[in-house]
Coordinates of C-alpha atoms and ligand atoms in Angstrom, one line a residue:
Chain A
X1 CA -9.2 29.3 -63.5
X2 CA -10.9 32.1 -65.3
X3 CA -14.4 33.2 -64.6
X4 CA -17.6 33.6 -66.6
X5 CA -19.5 36.9 -66.4
X6 CA -22.0 35.3 -64.0
X7 CA -19.2 34.0 -61.8
X8 CA -17.7 37.5 -61.7
X9 CA -21.0 39.1 -60.7
X10 CA -21.7 36.5 -58.0
X11 CA -18.2 36.8 -56.6
X12 CA -18.5 40.6 -56.2
X13 CA -21.7 40.0 -54.2
X14 CA -20.3 37.1 -52.2
X15 CA -17.1 39.0 -51.3
X16 CA -15.1 36.0 -52.4
X17 CA -14.0 34.2 -55.6
X18 CA -16.7 31.7 -56.5
X19 CA -17.0 29.2 -59.4
X20 CA -19.9 27.2 -60.8
X21 CA -21.8 24.8 -58.5
X22 CA -20.4 26.4 -55.3
X23 CA -23.0 27.6 -52.8
X24 CA -22.6 31.3 -52.0
X25 CA -24.3 33.7 -49.6
X26 CA -24.7 36.9 -51.5
X27 CA -25.7 40.5 -50.8
X28 CA -28.6 41.5 -52.9
X29 CA -28.9 44.9 -54.6
X30 CA -32.7 45.0 -54.9
X31 CA -35.9 43.0 -54.9
X32 CA -39.4 43.3 -56.3
X33 CA -42.6 41.4 -55.9
X34 CA -46.0 41.7 -57.7
X35 CA -49.6 41.3 -56.6
X36 CA -49.3 37.6 -57.3
X37 CA -46.4 37.1 -55.0
X38 CA -46.2 40.1 -52.7
X39 CA -49.1 39.1 -50.4
X40 CA -47.4 35.8 -49.6
X41 CA -44.1 37.5 -49.2
X42 CA -45.5 40.0 -46.8
X43 CA -47.0 37.2 -44.8
X44 CA -43.8 35.2 -44.7
X45 CA -41.8 38.3 -43.8
X46 CA -44.1 38.9 -40.8
X47 CA -44.1 35.2 -39.8
X48 CA -40.3 35.4 -39.8
X49 CA -40.5 38.1 -37.2
X50 CA -39.7 40.8 -39.7
X51 CA -40.5 44.4 -38.6
X52 CA -38.5 46.7 -40.9
X53 CA -37.2 45.6 -44.3
X54 CA -33.4 45.6 -44.5
X55 CA -33.3 48.6 -46.9
X56 CA -36.4 50.5 -47.8
X57 CA -34.8 52.0 -50.9
X58 CA -34.1 48.5 -52.4
X59 CA -37.6 47.0 -52.1
X60 CA -40.2 47.5 -54.8
X61 CA -43.8 46.3 -55.0
X62 CA -45.8 46.4 -58.2
X63 CA -49.5 45.9 -58.7
X64 CA -49.6 44.6 -62.3
X65 CA -50.8 41.0 -62.5
X66 CA -54.5 41.6 -61.8
X67 CA -54.8 45.4 -62.1
X68 CA -57.2 47.1 -61.8
X69 CA -58.6 44.6 -59.3
X70 CA -61.2 42.3 -61.0
X71 CA -62.9 41.3 -57.7
X72 CA -63.1 41.9 -54.0
X73 CA -60.6 39.3 -53.0
X74 CA -57.8 40.7 -55.1
X75 CA -58.8 44.2 -54.2
X76 CA -58.1 43.4 -50.6
X77 CA -54.7 41.9 -51.5
X78 CA -53.9 45.1 -53.3
X79 CA -54.9 47.0 -50.1
X80 CA -52.6 44.8 -48.1
X81 CA -49.7 45.7 -50.4
X82 CA -50.4 49.5 -50.3
X83 CA -50.5 49.4 -46.5
X84 CA -47.3 47.5 -46.2
X85 CA -45.6 49.9 -48.6
X86 CA -46.7 52.9 -46.6
X87 CA -45.6 51.5 -43.3
X88 CA -42.3 50.3 -44.6
X89 CA -41.8 53.5 -46.7
X90 CA -41.0 51.5 -49.8
X91 CA -41.9 52.3 -53.5
X92 CA -45.1 50.8 -54.8
X93 CA -46.1 51.1 -58.4
X94 CA -49.9 51.0 -58.5
X95 CA -52.4 49.8 -61.2
X96 CA -51.7 51.0 -64.7
X97 CA -48.2 52.1 -64.1
X98 CA -46.8 49.1 -65.9
X99 CA -45.4 45.6 -65.8
X100 CA -42.9 44.9 -63.0
X101 CA -39.9 44.1 -65.3
X102 CA -40.5 47.1 -67.5
X103 CA -40.7 49.4 -64.5
X104 CA -37.5 48.1 -62.9
X105 CA -35.5 48.7 -66.1
X106 CA -37.3 51.9 -67.2
X107 CA -36.8 53.6 -63.8
X108 CA -33.2 52.4 -63.4
X109 CA -34.0 50.4 -60.3
X110 CA -31.6 47.7 -61.7
X111 CA -28.3 48.4 -63.3
X112 CA -25.5 46.5 -65.0
X113 CA -23.4 44.3 -62.7
X114 CA -26.0 44.2 -60.0
X115 CA -27.5 41.2 -58.4
X116 CA -31.3 41.5 -58.3
X117 CA -34.1 39.1 -57.2
X118 CA -37.7 39.2 -58.1
X119 CA -40.6 37.1 -57.0
X120 CA -41.5 36.5 -60.7
X121 CA -39.9 34.0 -63.0
X122 CA -39.3 36.5 -65.8
X123 CA -36.9 38.5 -63.5
X124 CA -34.2 37.0 -65.8
X125 CA -35.2 39.9 -68.2
X126 CA -32.7 42.2 -66.5
X127 CA -29.9 40.3 -68.0
X128 CA -30.6 42.5 -71.0
X129 CA -28.7 45.3 -69.3
X130 CA -26.0 43.1 -67.8
X131 CA -27.4 42.3 -64.3
X132 CA -27.5 38.9 -62.7
X133 CA -31.2 38.7 -62.0
X134 CA -33.3 35.6 -61.1
X135 CA -36.8 34.7 -60.1
X136 CA -37.5 33.3 -56.7
X137 CA -40.6 32.4 -54.7
X138 CA -42.3 34.6 -52.1
X139 CA -40.6 33.1 -49.1
X140 CA -37.2 33.4 -50.5
X141 CA -37.9 37.0 -51.3
X142 CA -39.2 37.6 -47.7
X143 CA -35.8 36.2 -46.6
X144 CA -34.0 38.9 -48.5
X145 CA -36.3 41.6 -47.2
X146 CA -35.3 40.5 -43.7
X147 CA -31.6 39.9 -44.2
X148 CA -30.5 41.7 -47.4
X149 CA -29.0 38.4 -48.4
X150 CA -29.8 35.1 -50.0
X151 CA -28.0 31.8 -50.7
X152 CA -27.6 30.5 -54.2
X153 CA -25.8 27.9 -56.1
X154 CA -23.5 29.5 -58.7
X155 CA -24.8 28.3 -62.0
X156 CA -22.7 26.9 -64.8
X157 CA -23.0 29.0 -68.0
X158 CA -24.0 28.2 -71.6
X159 CA -22.5 30.6 -74.1
X160 CA -24.7 31.3 -77.1
X161 CA -23.0 33.2 -79.9
X162 CA -25.2 34.9 -82.4
X163 CA -23.7 35.6 -85.8
X164 CA -25.1 37.3 -88.9
X165 CA -27.9 39.8 -89.1
X166 CA -31.7 39.4 -88.7
X167 CA -33.6 39.7 -92.0
X168 CA -36.0 42.5 -92.4
X169 CA -39.4 41.6 -90.8
X170 CA -37.7 39.1 -88.5
X171 CA -37.7 40.3 -84.8
X172 CA -35.8 39.6 -81.6
X173 CA -38.9 37.6 -80.7
X174 CA -38.5 35.3 -83.6
X175 CA -34.9 34.8 -82.6
X176 CA -35.6 33.8 -79.0
X177 CA -38.5 31.6 -80.1
X178 CA -36.1 29.9 -82.4
X179 CA -33.5 29.4 -79.7
X180 CA -36.1 28.1 -77.2
X181 CA -37.2 25.6 -79.9
X182 CA -33.6 24.5 -80.3
X183 CA -32.7 24.1 -76.7
X184 CA -36.1 23.0 -75.4
X185 CA -38.1 23.8 -72.3
X186 CA -35.5 22.2 -70.0
X187 CA -32.5 22.9 -72.2
X188 CA -30.9 25.2 -69.8
X189 CA -32.4 24.3 -66.4
X190 CA -30.3 25.6 -63.5
X191 CA -27.8 27.2 -66.0
X192 CA -27.0 30.8 -66.8
X193 CA -27.1 31.8 -70.5
X194 CA -24.7 34.3 -71.8
X195 CA -25.6 35.8 -75.2
X196 CA -22.8 37.3 -77.2
X197 CA -21.8 37.9 -80.8
X198 CA -22.1 40.5 -83.6
X199 CA -25.9 40.0 -83.9
X200 CA -26.3 40.9 -80.3
X201 CA -24.2 44.1 -80.5
X202 CA -26.7 45.9 -82.7
X203 CA -29.8 45.1 -80.7
X204 CA -31.6 47.9 -78.8
X205 CA -32.3 47.6 -75.1
X206 CA -35.9 46.7 -75.9
X207 CA -34.8 43.9 -78.2
X208 CA -32.3 42.6 -75.6
X209 CA -35.1 42.5 -73.1
X210 CA -37.2 40.3 -75.4
X211 CA -34.2 38.0 -75.8
X212 CA -33.4 37.6 -72.1
X213 CA -37.0 37.5 -71.0
X214 CA -37.6 34.0 -72.5
X215 CA -34.4 32.5 -71.0
X216 CA -36.7 31.1 -68.3
X217 CA -38.6 29.3 -71.0
X218 CA -35.5 27.1 -71.3
X219 CA -35.4 26.7 -67.5
X220 CA -32.4 29.1 -67.2
X221 CA -31.7 30.6 -63.8
X222 CA -30.3 33.8 -65.3
X223 CA -29.3 35.3 -68.6
X224 CA -26.7 37.9 -69.5
X225 CA -26.6 39.8 -72.8
X226 CA -23.1 41.0 -73.7
X227 CA -23.3 44.8 -73.0
X228 CA -21.2 45.7 -76.1
X229 CA -23.2 48.2 -78.0
X230 CA -25.7 48.8 -75.2
X231 CA -26.7 52.3 -74.7
X232 CA -28.0 53.5 -71.3
X233 CA -28.6 57.0 -70.1
X234 CA -25.9 56.7 -67.4
X235 CA -22.3 55.5 -67.2
X236 CA -21.7 51.8 -66.4
X237 CA -18.8 49.3 -66.5
X238 CA -18.9 46.5 -69.0
X239 CA -18.1 43.0 -67.6
X240 CA -16.5 40.5 -69.8
X241 CA -15.8 36.8 -69.2
X242 CA -12.2 35.6 -69.0
X243 CA -10.7 33.9 -72.0
X244 CA -10.2 30.7 -70.0
X245 CA -13.6 30.8 -68.4
X246 CA -15.3 27.4 -68.3
X247 CA -18.6 27.1 -70.2
X248 CA -20.6 24.0 -69.9
X249 CA -21.9 24.2 -73.4
X250 CA -21.4 26.5 -76.3
X251 CA -23.9 27.1 -79.2
X252 CA -23.4 29.2 -82.3
X253 CA -26.4 30.3 -84.4
X254 CA -26.4 32.2 -87.6
X255 CA -29.4 34.5 -87.2
X256 CA -29.6 35.5 -90.9
X257 CA -31.2 32.1 -91.5
X258 CA -34.1 32.6 -89.1
X259 CA -37.6 33.2 -90.4
X260 CA -40.7 34.4 -88.5
X261 CA -41.2 31.6 -85.9
X262 CA -44.3 30.5 -84.0
X263 CA -44.7 28.4 -80.8
X264 CA -47.8 26.2 -81.2
X265 CA -49.9 24.9 -78.4
X266 CA -49.2 24.0 -75.6
X267 CA -45.6 24.7 -74.9
X268 CA -43.2 27.6 -75.6
X269 CA -40.7 25.2 -77.1
X270 CA -43.1 23.8 -79.7
X271 CA -41.5 26.2 -82.1
X272 CA -42.1 25.9 -85.9
X273 CA -41.3 27.9 -88.9
X274 CA -44.4 30.0 -89.4
X275 CA -45.1 28.3 -92.7
X276 CA -46.2 25.2 -90.7
X277 CA -49.0 27.1 -88.9
X278 CA -50.0 29.4 -91.7
X279 CA -53.7 30.1 -92.3
X280 CA -54.8 28.7 -88.9
X281 CA -57.9 30.8 -88.1
X282 CA -57.6 33.0 -85.0
X283 CA -60.3 34.7 -82.9
X284 CA -58.1 36.7 -80.4
X285 CA -54.8 38.5 -80.8
X286 CA -52.8 40.1 -78.0
X287 CA -49.8 42.5 -78.0
X288 CA -48.3 43.2 -74.7
X289 CA -46.4 41.6 -71.8
X290 CA -42.9 41.9 -70.5
X291 CA -41.8 40.2 -73.7
X292 CA -43.3 42.5 -76.3
X293 CA -45.3 45.4 -74.9
X294 CA -42.8 48.2 -75.6
X295 CA -42.9 51.2 -77.9
X296 CA -41.1 49.5 -80.8
X297 CA -43.5 46.6 -80.6
X298 CA -46.5 49.0 -80.9
X299 CA -44.8 50.8 -83.8
X300 CA -44.4 47.5 -85.7
X301 CA -48.0 46.7 -85.2
X302 CA -49.1 50.2 -86.2
X303 CA -47.0 50.1 -89.4
X304 CA -48.9 46.9 -90.4
X305 CA -52.3 48.1 -89.4
X306 CA -52.2 51.8 -90.5
X307 CA -55.2 52.7 -92.6
X308 CA -56.5 49.1 -92.4
X309 CA -59.1 47.4 -90.2
X310 CA -58.6 44.1 -88.4
X311 CA -60.6 41.1 -89.5
X312 CA -64.2 41.2 -88.2
X313 CA -63.9 37.8 -86.5
X314 CA -60.8 38.9 -84.4
X315 CA -60.5 40.9 -81.2
X316 CA -57.1 42.6 -80.9
X317 CA -56.2 43.6 -77.3
X318 CA -53.2 45.7 -76.6
X319 CA -51.6 46.3 -73.1
X320 CA -48.7 48.7 -73.2
X321 CA -45.8 47.5 -71.0
X322 CA -45.9 50.8 -69.0
X323 CA -47.7 54.1 -68.7
X324 CA -44.6 55.7 -70.2
X325 CA -44.9 53.4 -73.2
X326 CA -48.6 54.3 -73.4
X327 CA -47.9 58.0 -73.2
X328 CA -45.2 57.9 -75.9
X329 CA -47.5 55.9 -78.1
X330 CA -50.3 58.3 -77.4
X331 CA -48.2 61.3 -78.3
X332 CA -46.8 59.9 -81.5
X333 CA -50.2 58.8 -82.9
X334 CA -49.6 55.1 -82.5
X335 CA -52.5 54.6 -80.1
X336 CA -54.8 56.4 -82.6
X337 CA -53.6 54.4 -85.5
X338 CA -54.1 51.1 -83.7
X339 CA -57.5 52.1 -82.2
X340 CA -58.7 53.2 -85.6
X341 CA -57.7 49.7 -86.9
X342 CA -60.0 48.1 -84.3
X343 CA -57.6 47.4 -81.4
X344 CA -58.8 47.6 -77.8
X345 CA -56.3 49.2 -75.4
X346 CA -56.4 48.0 -71.8
X347 CA -54.4 49.4 -68.9
X348 CA -50.7 48.9 -68.7
X349 CA -49.9 45.7 -66.9
X350 CA -49.9 41.9 -67.4
X351 CA -53.5 41.8 -68.8
X352 CA -54.5 38.6 -70.6
X353 CA -50.9 37.2 -70.4
X354 CA -51.6 35.5 -67.1
X355 CA -55.3 34.6 -67.6
X356 CA -56.8 36.5 -64.7
X357 CA -59.0 39.0 -66.5
X358 CA -59.1 41.6 -69.3
X359 CA -59.4 39.1 -72.2
X360 CA -59.9 35.5 -71.5
X361 CA -60.4 33.4 -74.7
X362 CA -63.5 31.2 -75.1
X363 CA -63.7 27.5 -75.6
X364 CA -62.1 26.2 -78.8
X365 CA -60.7 29.6 -79.6
X366 CA -57.3 30.2 -81.1
X367 CA -55.2 33.1 -79.7
X368 CA -52.1 34.6 -81.3
X369 CA -50.1 36.3 -78.6
X370 CA -46.9 38.3 -78.3
X371 CA -46.3 36.9 -74.8
X372 CA -43.9 34.2 -73.6
X373 CA -46.0 31.2 -72.4
X374 CA -48.7 29.1 -74.0
X375 CA -49.1 26.4 -71.5
X376 CA -52.6 24.9 -71.4
X377 CA -54.9 27.2 -69.5
X378 CA -52.3 30.0 -69.3
X379 CA -54.6 32.7 -70.6
X380 CA -57.4 31.6 -68.3
X381 CA -59.1 28.9 -70.4
X382 CA -57.7 25.4 -70.8
X383 CA -60.1 24.8 -73.8
X384 CA -58.3 27.5 -75.8
X385 CA -55.1 27.3 -77.9
X386 CA -52.4 29.9 -77.6
X387 CA -49.8 30.5 -80.4
X388 CA -46.8 32.7 -79.5
X389 CA -45.3 35.0 -82.1
X390 CA -43.7 38.4 -82.7
X391 CA -45.8 41.6 -82.6
X392 CA -45.5 41.8 -86.4
X393 CA -47.0 38.3 -86.8
X394 CA -49.7 39.1 -84.3
X395 CA -50.7 42.2 -86.1
X396 CA -50.6 40.6 -89.6
X397 CA -52.7 37.7 -88.3
X398 CA -55.2 40.0 -86.7
X399 CA -55.6 41.7 -90.0
X400 CA -56.2 38.5 -91.9
X401 CA -58.1 36.5 -89.3
X402 CA -55.7 33.7 -89.7
X403 CA -52.0 33.1 -88.9
X404 CA -50.0 35.2 -91.4
X405 CA -46.3 35.5 -92.1
X406 CA -45.8 39.3 -91.8
X407 CA -43.0 39.2 -94.4
X408 CA -45.5 38.1 -97.1
X409 CA -48.2 40.5 -96.0
X410 CA -48.4 42.5 -99.1
X411 CA -49.4 39.5 -101.2
X412 CA -51.7 38.3 -98.5
X413 CA -54.0 41.3 -98.3
X414 CA -54.1 42.3 -102.0
Chain B
X1 CA -37.0 12.2 -42.2
X2 CA -38.9 9.2 -43.6
X3 CA -42.1 9.6 -45.5
X4 CA -44.4 6.9 -46.9
X5 CA -47.5 7.3 -49.0
X6 CA -49.5 6.3 -52.0
X7 CA -48.5 7.7 -55.4
X8 CA -50.1 9.9 -58.0
X9 CA -48.0 9.7 -61.1
X10 CA -47.7 12.3 -63.9
X11 CA -45.5 12.8 -66.9
X12 CA -42.8 15.3 -67.9
X13 CA -42.9 19.1 -67.8
X14 CA -45.8 19.5 -65.4
X15 CA -45.9 23.3 -65.3
X16 CA -47.0 25.5 -62.5
X17 CA -50.0 26.7 -64.5
X18 CA -51.3 23.1 -64.4
X19 CA -50.5 22.6 -60.8
X20 CA -52.4 25.8 -59.9
X21 CA -53.8 28.0 -62.7
X22 CA -52.8 31.7 -62.5
X23 CA -56.4 32.7 -62.1
X24 CA -56.6 31.1 -58.6
X25 CA -53.3 32.2 -57.2
X26 CA -54.3 35.5 -55.8
X27 CA -55.3 34.5 -52.3
X28 CA -53.8 34.1 -48.9
X29 CA -56.3 31.3 -48.1
X30 CA -54.5 28.1 -48.8
X31 CA -57.7 26.1 -48.9
X32 CA -58.7 28.1 -52.0
X33 CA -55.5 26.8 -53.6
X34 CA -56.0 23.2 -52.6
X35 CA -59.5 23.3 -54.0
X36 CA -58.2 23.8 -57.5
X37 CA -54.9 22.0 -57.4
X38 CA -54.1 20.0 -60.6
X39 CA -57.7 20.6 -61.8
X40 CA -56.8 21.0 -65.5
X41 CA -54.4 18.1 -65.6
X42 CA -56.3 15.6 -63.4
X43 CA -59.8 16.6 -62.5
X44 CA -60.2 13.5 -60.3
X45 CA -57.2 14.3 -58.2
X46 CA -59.1 16.3 -55.6
X47 CA -61.5 13.6 -54.8
X48 CA -58.8 10.8 -54.8
X49 CA -56.1 12.4 -52.8
X50 CA -55.5 11.3 -49.2
X51 CA -53.4 13.0 -46.5
X52 CA -49.8 11.8 -46.9
X53 CA -49.9 10.9 -50.5
X54 CA -46.9 11.4 -52.7
X55 CA -46.7 13.0 -56.2
X56 CA -44.4 11.4 -58.7
X57 CA -43.3 13.3 -61.8
X58 CA -41.1 12.9 -64.8
X59 CA -38.6 15.4 -65.8
X60 CA -38.8 19.2 -65.3
X61 CA -41.5 19.1 -62.7
X62 CA -42.9 22.5 -61.7
X63 CA -41.6 24.4 -64.7
X64 CA -43.0 27.9 -65.6
X65 CA -43.8 30.6 -63.1
X66 CA -42.2 31.3 -59.8
X67 CA -45.5 31.0 -58.0
X68 CA -45.0 29.5 -54.6
X69 CA -48.7 28.8 -54.6
X70 CA -47.9 25.6 -56.6
X71 CA -46.1 23.7 -53.9
X72 CA -48.4 25.3 -51.3
X73 CA -51.4 24.0 -53.1
X74 CA -50.0 20.5 -53.2
X75 CA -49.0 20.6 -49.5
X76 CA -52.4 21.9 -48.4
X77 CA -54.1 19.2 -50.5
X78 CA -52.3 16.6 -48.3
X79 CA -49.2 15.8 -50.4
X80 CA -46.3 14.9 -48.1
X81 CA -43.5 14.7 -50.7
X82 CA -42.8 15.1 -54.4
X83 CA -40.5 12.7 -56.3
X84 CA -39.5 13.5 -59.8
X85 CA -36.8 12.7 -62.3
X86 CA -35.9 16.4 -62.3
X87 CA -37.3 19.6 -61.1
X88 CA -37.6 23.1 -62.4
X89 CA -35.3 25.2 -60.3
X90 CA -37.7 27.7 -58.7
X91 CA -40.3 25.0 -57.8
X92 CA -37.6 22.9 -56.1
X93 CA -36.4 25.8 -54.0
X94 CA -40.0 27.0 -53.2
X95 CA -41.0 23.5 -52.1
X96 CA -38.1 23.3 -49.6
X97 CA -38.8 26.9 -48.4
X98 CA -42.4 26.0 -47.5
X99 CA -41.4 22.7 -46.0
X100 CA -42.5 20.3 -48.7
X101 CA -39.9 17.6 -49.1
X102 CA -38.8 17.1 -52.7
X103 CA -36.4 14.5 -54.1
X104 CA -34.8 14.0 -57.5
X105 CA -34.6 10.4 -58.6
X106 CA -33.2 10.1 -62.1
X107 CA -34.6 6.6 -62.9
X108 CA -37.6 5.0 -61.5
X109 CA -40.5 2.8 -62.5
X110 CA -43.1 4.0 -60.0
X111 CA -46.7 3.6 -61.1
X112 CA -50.0 5.0 -59.9
X113 CA -51.1 3.9 -56.4
X114 CA -47.7 2.3 -55.5
X115 CA -46.7 2.6 -51.9
X116 CA -43.4 4.4 -51.7
X117 CA -41.0 5.4 -49.0
X118 CA -38.9 8.6 -49.2
X119 CA -35.8 8.7 -47.1
X120 CA -34.4 12.3 -47.4
X121 CA -31.5 11.8 -45.1
X122 CA -30.0 9.1 -47.3
X123 CA -31.4 10.4 -50.5
X124 CA -33.3 7.2 -51.3
X125 CA -36.7 6.3 -52.5
X126 CA -38.1 2.7 -52.0
X127 CA -41.0 1.4 -53.9
X128 CA -42.6 -0.8 -51.2
X129 CA -45.0 -2.3 -53.8
X130 CA -42.2 -3.7 -55.9
X131 CA -39.3 -3.6 -53.4
X132 CA -37.2 -1.5 -55.8
X133 CA -34.8 1.0 -54.4
X134 CA -33.9 4.2 -56.3
X135 CA -30.9 6.4 -55.5
X136 CA -31.8 10.1 -55.3
X137 CA -29.7 13.2 -55.7
X138 CA -28.3 14.7 -52.5
X139 CA -29.5 18.3 -51.8
X140 CA -27.1 21.1 -50.6
X141 CA -26.6 21.2 -46.9
X142 CA -28.2 24.6 -46.6
X143 CA -31.4 23.1 -48.0
X144 CA -31.3 20.2 -45.6
X145 CA -31.0 22.7 -42.7
X146 CA -34.0 24.7 -44.0
X147 CA -36.1 21.5 -44.4
X148 CA -35.2 20.2 -41.0
X149 CA -36.5 23.5 -39.5
X150 CA -39.8 23.0 -41.4
X151 CA -39.1 25.6 -44.0
X152 CA -37.4 29.0 -44.5
X153 CA -39.9 30.9 -42.3
X154 CA -39.1 28.9 -39.1
X155 CA -35.4 28.8 -40.2
X156 CA -35.0 32.6 -40.4
X157 CA -37.2 33.1 -37.4
X158 CA -34.7 31.0 -35.5
X159 CA -31.4 32.0 -37.0
X160 CA -32.2 35.6 -38.3
X161 CA -29.6 35.2 -41.1
X162 CA -28.1 32.8 -43.7
X163 CA -24.5 33.1 -42.5
Ligands
LIG501 S1 -46.5 40.2 -68.6 FE1 -47.0 38.0 -68.3 S2 -45.0 37.0 -68.2 FE2 -44.7 39.2 -67.9 S3 -44.7 39.5 -65.7 FE3 -46.8 39.8 -66.4 S4 -47.8 37.8 -66.2 FE4 -45.6 37.5 -66.1

């Protein structure tokens, strides 16, 4: 029987041929934990009797979820992480350096064909560069830190073929929102998603990351984006599925027909054509996160806001996905353009995405956000409403003070 | 392992943000978690819950983030098991890792305050209030072993490896 891409990657790491639904003990190439999950991981590791991590070069800690520390309690958890990193001689990315997933990819800590675990559900993002990567909890991660291994059930795969070409003004975010809307929030639970097709081949690494990032919003265990057309600054081997590989389901979408999409409160799969939410007043707008905080995303926003000023009733908050993104945007004038338009830049990291600090909405407020989740209370206030959209839609809406289709912007502002 | 308790019943897609909002997760003090468990979804839960109670969910229970604080908060609040029509993958694994029994029962008609019995060995849930028996899905052997040790920490402390 042939193998899917995911079955191939797991087999390599299990040192035996495996197929879907088998349980495999696998060697892990790298792990990471954040300030939300690392303190519990460290505690579990110590409770397991752990003294040294199995490989100090393969463990990464990131302080991004509540960074800089908003209070004493969290500050002390950050201290715990710093001390652990020092004693263990492992790499720690401190406040402002960026969001965990961006840092892992940007700094080449994860590579095509690898098996990587993160104590964060959006670890599936690394499928963008052809790795098998999945999110686990703190204790599972501690187990890897101790043994270098974990157990997993080999997921069955869904193949999603994307044909056609995205229309101008329609982004990878619109595409993934559309797919999440089609499959639903539990549409791929326990499965791996393999994206392929001509529409994928022309996507940049940034766009591929947006696509794979939200696989978890369909419950997927992992995601793999066909590496055809992928450009990386180092050599790598492409992995392809066998012709007779067994896919549990196959979907084909023509992306040419997709319009700007929006997920309305309170679930990421409440996806509508933007026309259905048009003109909803908004008070807060956010561009950032591991979904859409990269340079291209800031460029799109700057293009829309250049020489203009956001609506007086709107706060626009921007958190670049990493310090590198911030520096690039600073050097090319994007930060200036956006700040002149009224945007507030906050330090690179998760920021308002997870509702801890740096921009919590007020009661009854509507937020348009380029992030990936709009569960009730997600941004820190259960009495607010979060709409998910592309950076272009967020910028256009911030400009008009109401939800706006970026492709119709010229008419809207004149 | 047989567990009995009174039920708290919720619907489909109970996400981890509703089990424990992200703003409360940054702590190593489990009581801080228990103090805010389910507060957005069911503000009365904290005053109603008794040691040994059982949570019953619809499909996709525990979807969303990978935060282990979600099952930890439930366990610390006194919950002895979670029964649901289906679980989000990471939640399911986390629950077992921290020693909170979880069982998937595709069809059930359990209502609030029923007395139910969960038999993990045989993968069965019995509604003692109505005498109905529901068949649950068997969990992989490795998970049974972890659960029998009380979670992954005691398991790895004992065996040092997975193989
Ligand atoms: S940006 Fe948001 S979704 Fe991404 S890792 Fe941070 S909190 Fe999670």
